[in-house]
Amino acid sequence: MSTPPASSDQAPSRSGIVAALGSIGFVVVPFAVVFAIAFAVMIALVVAFGLSGDIDGFENFLTGEFEIIALVAEPVLFGAVTAGLAALSFSQGWIRKRALGIELPTPKELLVGAGSVVALLGIAIIVGFITEQLGVPSSEHSLLTEERAVGYYVLLAVISILLIGPVEELLFRGLIQNYVRPAFGSAGAVVWTSILFAAIHLPVYLTIGFSSAIASLAAVFALSLVMGGVYEKYRNLVLVMLIHGVYNAVVFLSQILV
């Protein structure tokens, strides 16, 4: 007697090693592609401005128009690569598309989202206070190390809600957390995904020293645990996209008052 085919609703099974290595691949691919393209663009700009001999123009471009273009282009490119990974994952059966939970949040879920944003802000403050008391002050995000005009922070807030939150949550909660859950279980998937989420933020927090960056990553890890937990409970990807985007937006806009 032949074995009946597995239901399309059944999550694909995989070993812990495959889950760990595969999830790392999910992280490495988009970052590698974005880095390669950014590097190629920078080389092209150096050559172009070098041939023209306009060194001052190059410096002004990097701190002017190019900075704004890069703020928007980076998450757009990252999102395009992540969407490609999602399409590949669905076609290969690594992740079920319907498992992502792409649907509008209910009123109850929106209340949960609002509470989660408040909780994330509180956690960030508490973790920052603890690390400060331990003599290891947390470092600022690289986007916040200099004083900027109000419009800069407003732009960051808009990008966070429309691009950064949705793209990062698609990758980490939508793809990675769903990919490793069959091997690690719900709790293990949340923890492992949060480890990867914190790890990829290391470069942007290396602003005043490695120990301070680690202190900041402790807060990032805790924040990711909350978002991962909310996703496990409600399985609504749009909900965590909103939580992530709004939290980032509040942090960026708060710089106006500092």
Short mmCIF file of C-alpha atoms in Angstrom, two decimals:
data_model
loop_
_atom_site.label_atom_id
_atom_site.label_comp_id
_atom_site.label_asym_id
_atom_site.label_seq_id
_atom_site.Cartn_x
_atom_site.Cartn_y
_atom_site.Cartn_z
CA MET A 1 0.00 0.00 0.00
CA SER A 2 1.40 3.35 -0.95
CA THR A 3 1.87 6.06 1.66
CA PRO A 4 -0.53 8.98 1.17
CA PRO A 5 1.13 12.25 0.28
CA ALA A 6 1.78 14.71 3.05
CA SER A 7 -0.77 17.46 3.46
CA SER A 8 0.17 20.81 2.03
CA ASP A 9 -0.74 22.29 5.44
CA GLN A 10 1.93 20.26 7.21
CA ALA A 11 5.11 22.20 8.02
CA PRO A 12 8.20 20.77 6.30
CA SER A 13 10.40 18.78 8.67
CA ARG A 14 14.14 19.42 8.93
CA SER A 15 16.98 18.73 11.33
CA GLY A 16 18.38 21.31 13.72
CA ILE A 17 21.61 21.61 11.74
CA VAL A 18 19.77 22.15 8.47
CA ALA A 19 17.48 24.69 10.14
CA ALA A 20 20.41 26.60 11.67
CA LEU A 21 22.49 26.67 8.49
CA GLY A 22 19.51 27.45 6.29
CA SER A 23 18.42 30.34 8.50
CA ILE A 24 21.94 31.78 8.42
CA GLY A 25 21.74 31.56 4.64
CA PHE A 26 18.51 33.55 4.72
CA VAL A 27 20.42 36.31 6.53
CA VAL A 28 23.64 36.19 4.52
CA VAL A 29 22.13 36.28 1.02
CA PRO A 30 20.26 39.62 1.18
CA PHE A 31 23.04 41.36 3.11
CA ALA A 32 25.67 40.06 0.70
CA VAL A 33 23.69 41.20 -2.33
CA VAL A 34 23.04 44.66 -0.87
CA PHE A 35 26.69 45.04 0.15
CA ALA A 36 27.94 43.97 -3.28
CA ILE A 37 25.67 46.43 -5.07
CA ALA A 38 26.50 49.26 -2.64
CA PHE A 39 30.22 48.57 -3.11
CA ALA A 40 29.88 48.58 -6.89
CA VAL A 41 27.95 51.87 -6.80
CA MET A 42 30.56 53.46 -4.55
CA ILE A 43 33.40 52.38 -6.85
CA ALA A 44 31.52 53.80 -9.83
CA LEU A 45 31.05 57.11 -8.01
CA VAL A 46 34.70 57.28 -7.01
CA VAL A 47 35.76 56.68 -10.60
CA ALA A 48 33.25 59.18 -12.00
CA PHE A 49 34.15 61.98 -9.62
CA GLY A 50 37.85 61.08 -9.83
CA LEU A 51 37.85 61.47 -13.59
CA SER A 52 36.09 64.81 -13.29
CA GLY A 53 38.52 65.96 -10.60
CA ASP A 54 35.64 67.30 -8.51
CA ILE A 55 36.69 65.95 -5.08
CA ASP A 56 34.72 68.59 -3.16
CA GLY A 57 31.68 67.75 -5.22
CA PHE A 58 32.11 64.07 -4.30
CA GLU A 59 32.22 64.85 -0.58
CA ASN A 60 29.18 67.12 -0.82
CA PHE A 61 27.31 64.46 -2.77
CA LEU A 62 28.01 61.78 -0.16
CA THR A 63 26.70 63.95 2.68
CA GLY A 64 23.83 65.39 0.67
CA GLU A 65 21.76 63.82 -2.07
CA PHE A 66 23.46 60.42 -1.91
CA GLU A 67 22.73 59.99 1.80
CA ILE A 68 19.00 60.51 1.25
CA ILE A 69 19.01 58.22 -1.79
CA ALA A 70 20.85 55.53 0.19
CA LEU A 71 18.39 55.73 3.11
CA VAL A 72 15.57 54.81 0.75
CA ALA A 73 17.41 52.58 -1.73
CA GLU A 74 18.94 50.23 0.86
CA PRO A 75 15.68 48.93 2.39
CA VAL A 76 14.05 48.84 -1.06
CA LEU A 77 16.87 46.67 -2.42
CA PHE A 78 16.94 44.57 0.74
CA GLY A 79 13.20 44.09 0.42
CA ALA A 80 13.47 43.04 -3.22
CA VAL A 81 16.05 40.38 -2.39
CA THR A 82 14.02 39.19 0.60
CA ALA A 83 10.90 38.96 -1.56
CA GLY A 84 12.91 36.86 -3.99
CA LEU A 85 13.97 34.57 -1.15
CA ALA A 86 10.35 34.27 -0.09
CA ALA A 87 9.27 33.31 -3.61
CA LEU A 88 12.07 30.73 -3.80
CA SER A 89 11.12 29.33 -0.38
CA PHE A 90 7.48 28.92 -1.42
CA SER A 91 8.35 27.30 -4.73
CA GLN A 92 10.79 24.86 -3.12
CA GLY A 93 8.41 24.00 -0.30
CA TRP A 94 10.78 25.25 2.43
CA ILE A 95 8.03 27.43 3.89
CA ARG A 96 4.29 27.37 3.29
CA LYS A 97 3.07 30.73 1.98
CA ARG A 98 -0.09 30.58 4.04
CA ALA A 99 2.02 30.08 7.19
CA LEU A 100 3.21 33.70 7.04
CA GLY A 101 -0.16 35.10 8.06
CA ILE A 102 -0.40 38.10 5.76
CA GLU A 103 -3.71 39.68 6.76
CA LEU A 104 -5.03 42.90 8.23
CA PRO A 105 -4.87 42.91 12.05
CA THR A 106 -8.15 42.77 13.94
CA PRO A 107 -9.05 45.59 16.38
CA LYS A 108 -7.88 43.35 19.22
CA GLU A 109 -4.57 42.73 17.49
CA LEU A 110 -4.11 46.46 16.91
CA LEU A 111 -4.53 46.99 20.65
CA VAL A 112 -1.95 44.27 21.23
CA GLY A 113 0.31 46.04 18.76
CA ALA A 114 -0.03 49.37 20.55
CA GLY A 115 0.70 47.71 23.88
CA SER A 116 3.68 45.94 22.35
CA VAL A 117 5.17 49.23 21.13
CA VAL A 118 4.84 50.67 24.65
CA ALA A 119 6.38 47.50 26.08
CA LEU A 120 9.29 47.66 23.63
CA LEU A 121 10.02 51.26 24.60
CA GLY A 122 9.95 50.28 28.27
CA ILE A 123 12.24 47.30 27.68
CA ALA A 124 14.73 49.45 25.80
CA ILE A 125 14.83 51.94 28.67
CA ILE A 126 15.20 49.22 31.32
CA VAL A 127 17.95 47.34 29.47
CA GLY A 128 19.77 50.61 28.85
CA PHE A 129 19.55 51.48 32.55
CA ILE A 130 20.84 48.07 33.62
CA THR A 131 23.82 48.13 31.27
CA GLU A 132 24.58 51.70 32.38
CA GLN A 133 24.64 50.55 36.01
CA LEU A 134 26.98 47.74 35.04
CA GLY A 135 29.39 50.30 33.66
CA VAL A 136 28.77 49.45 30.01
CA PRO A 137 26.74 52.26 28.41
CA SER A 138 24.87 51.27 25.29
CA SER A 139 25.87 52.81 21.97
CA GLU A 140 23.71 54.84 19.60
CA HIS A 141 22.54 53.53 16.26
CA SER A 142 24.84 54.79 13.50
CA LEU A 143 21.94 56.80 12.03
CA LEU A 144 21.62 58.76 15.28
CA THR A 145 25.22 59.70 16.10
CA GLU A 146 25.01 63.24 14.69
CA GLU A 147 22.59 66.10 15.13
CA ARG A 148 20.26 66.34 12.16
CA ALA A 149 17.45 68.50 10.87
CA VAL A 150 13.90 67.58 11.83
CA GLY A 151 13.17 66.43 8.29
CA TYR A 152 15.85 63.74 8.56
CA TYR A 153 14.14 62.08 11.54
CA VAL A 154 10.72 62.39 9.91
CA LEU A 155 12.10 60.66 6.81
CA LEU A 156 13.57 57.87 8.95
CA ALA A 157 10.22 57.42 10.69
CA VAL A 158 8.37 57.13 7.37
CA ILE A 159 10.95 54.70 5.97
CA SER A 160 10.71 52.63 9.15
CA ILE A 161 6.95 52.20 8.87
CA LEU A 162 6.81 51.67 5.11
CA LEU A 163 10.05 49.77 4.46
CA ILE A 164 12.32 48.79 7.35
CA GLY A 165 9.68 47.25 9.62
CA PRO A 166 7.91 45.28 6.86
CA VAL A 167 11.12 44.09 5.19
CA GLU A 168 12.92 42.99 8.35
CA GLU A 169 9.84 41.24 9.71
CA LEU A 170 9.26 39.44 6.41
CA LEU A 171 12.81 38.11 6.64
CA PHE A 172 13.08 37.30 10.34
CA ARG A 173 9.57 36.42 11.42
CA GLY A 174 8.01 35.49 8.08
CA LEU A 175 10.86 33.42 6.66
CA ILE A 176 13.41 32.52 9.33
CA GLN A 177 11.08 31.92 12.28
CA ASN A 178 8.75 29.80 10.16
CA TYR A 179 11.71 27.96 8.63
CA VAL A 180 13.31 26.91 11.94
CA ARG A 181 10.12 26.23 13.92
CA PRO A 182 9.76 22.58 12.79
CA ALA A 183 13.26 21.85 14.13
CA PHE A 184 13.43 24.12 17.19
CA GLY A 185 9.82 24.40 18.31
CA SER A 186 8.02 27.69 18.92
CA ALA A 187 10.17 28.93 21.82
CA GLY A 188 13.40 27.81 20.19
CA ALA A 189 12.41 29.48 16.92
CA VAL A 190 11.79 32.79 18.71
CA VAL A 191 15.13 32.63 20.54
CA TRP A 192 17.20 31.57 17.51
CA THR A 193 15.58 34.15 15.26
CA SER A 194 16.25 36.82 17.88
CA ILE A 195 19.93 35.82 18.08
CA LEU A 196 20.25 36.28 14.32
CA PHE A 197 18.25 39.52 14.46
CA ALA A 198 20.58 40.95 17.11
CA ALA A 199 23.71 39.73 15.32
CA ILE A 200 22.94 41.52 12.06
CA HIS A 201 22.57 44.81 13.96
CA LEU A 202 26.12 44.65 15.34
CA PRO A 203 27.70 46.81 12.59
CA VAL A 204 25.27 49.72 13.08
CA TYR A 205 25.95 49.84 16.82
CA LEU A 206 29.76 49.79 16.61
CA THR A 207 29.85 53.54 17.16
CA ILE A 208 31.74 53.88 20.46
CA GLY A 209 33.17 50.44 21.17
CA PHE A 210 32.51 46.71 21.05
CA SER A 211 31.33 46.35 24.66
CA SER A 212 28.82 49.19 24.23
CA ALA A 213 27.60 47.62 20.99
CA ILE A 214 27.00 44.33 22.82
CA ALA A 215 25.04 46.21 25.46
CA SER A 216 22.85 47.70 22.72
CA LEU A 217 22.40 44.27 21.15
CA ALA A 218 21.06 42.97 24.47
CA ALA A 219 18.20 45.43 24.05
CA VAL A 220 17.75 44.49 20.38
CA PHE A 221 17.63 40.81 21.38
CA ALA A 222 14.99 41.50 24.03
CA LEU A 223 12.91 43.53 21.58
CA SER A 224 13.09 40.73 19.04
CA LEU A 225 11.92 38.22 21.65
CA VAL A 226 8.79 40.31 22.16
CA MET A 227 8.06 40.60 18.44
CA GLY A 228 8.77 36.91 17.95
CA GLY A 229 6.44 36.03 20.83
CA VAL A 230 3.65 38.19 19.43
CA TYR A 231 4.09 36.54 16.04
CA GLU A 232 3.97 33.05 17.54
CA LYS A 233 0.74 33.85 19.37
CA TYR A 234 -1.13 35.65 16.61
CA ARG A 235 0.66 34.39 13.46
CA ASN A 236 -0.06 37.73 11.79
CA LEU A 237 2.95 39.07 9.91
CA VAL A 238 1.34 42.45 9.21
CA LEU A 239 0.88 42.95 12.96
CA VAL A 240 4.57 42.55 13.77
CA MET A 241 5.51 44.64 10.74
CA LEU A 242 3.45 47.47 12.22
CA ILE A 243 4.89 46.98 15.71
CA HIS A 244 8.45 47.05 14.39
CA GLY A 245 7.91 50.02 12.10
CA VAL A 246 6.04 52.14 14.64
CA TYR A 247 8.57 51.37 17.40
CA ASN A 248 11.45 52.47 15.16
CA ALA A 249 9.50 55.56 14.11
CA VAL A 250 8.91 56.59 17.73
CA VAL A 251 12.62 56.16 18.51
CA PHE A 252 13.63 58.25 15.50
CA LEU A 253 11.07 60.98 16.14
CA SER A 254 12.08 61.17 19.81
CA GLN A 255 15.44 62.49 18.64
CA ILE A 256 13.68 65.73 17.70
CA LEU A 257 13.02 66.34 21.38
CA VAL A 258 16.53 65.50 22.57
#
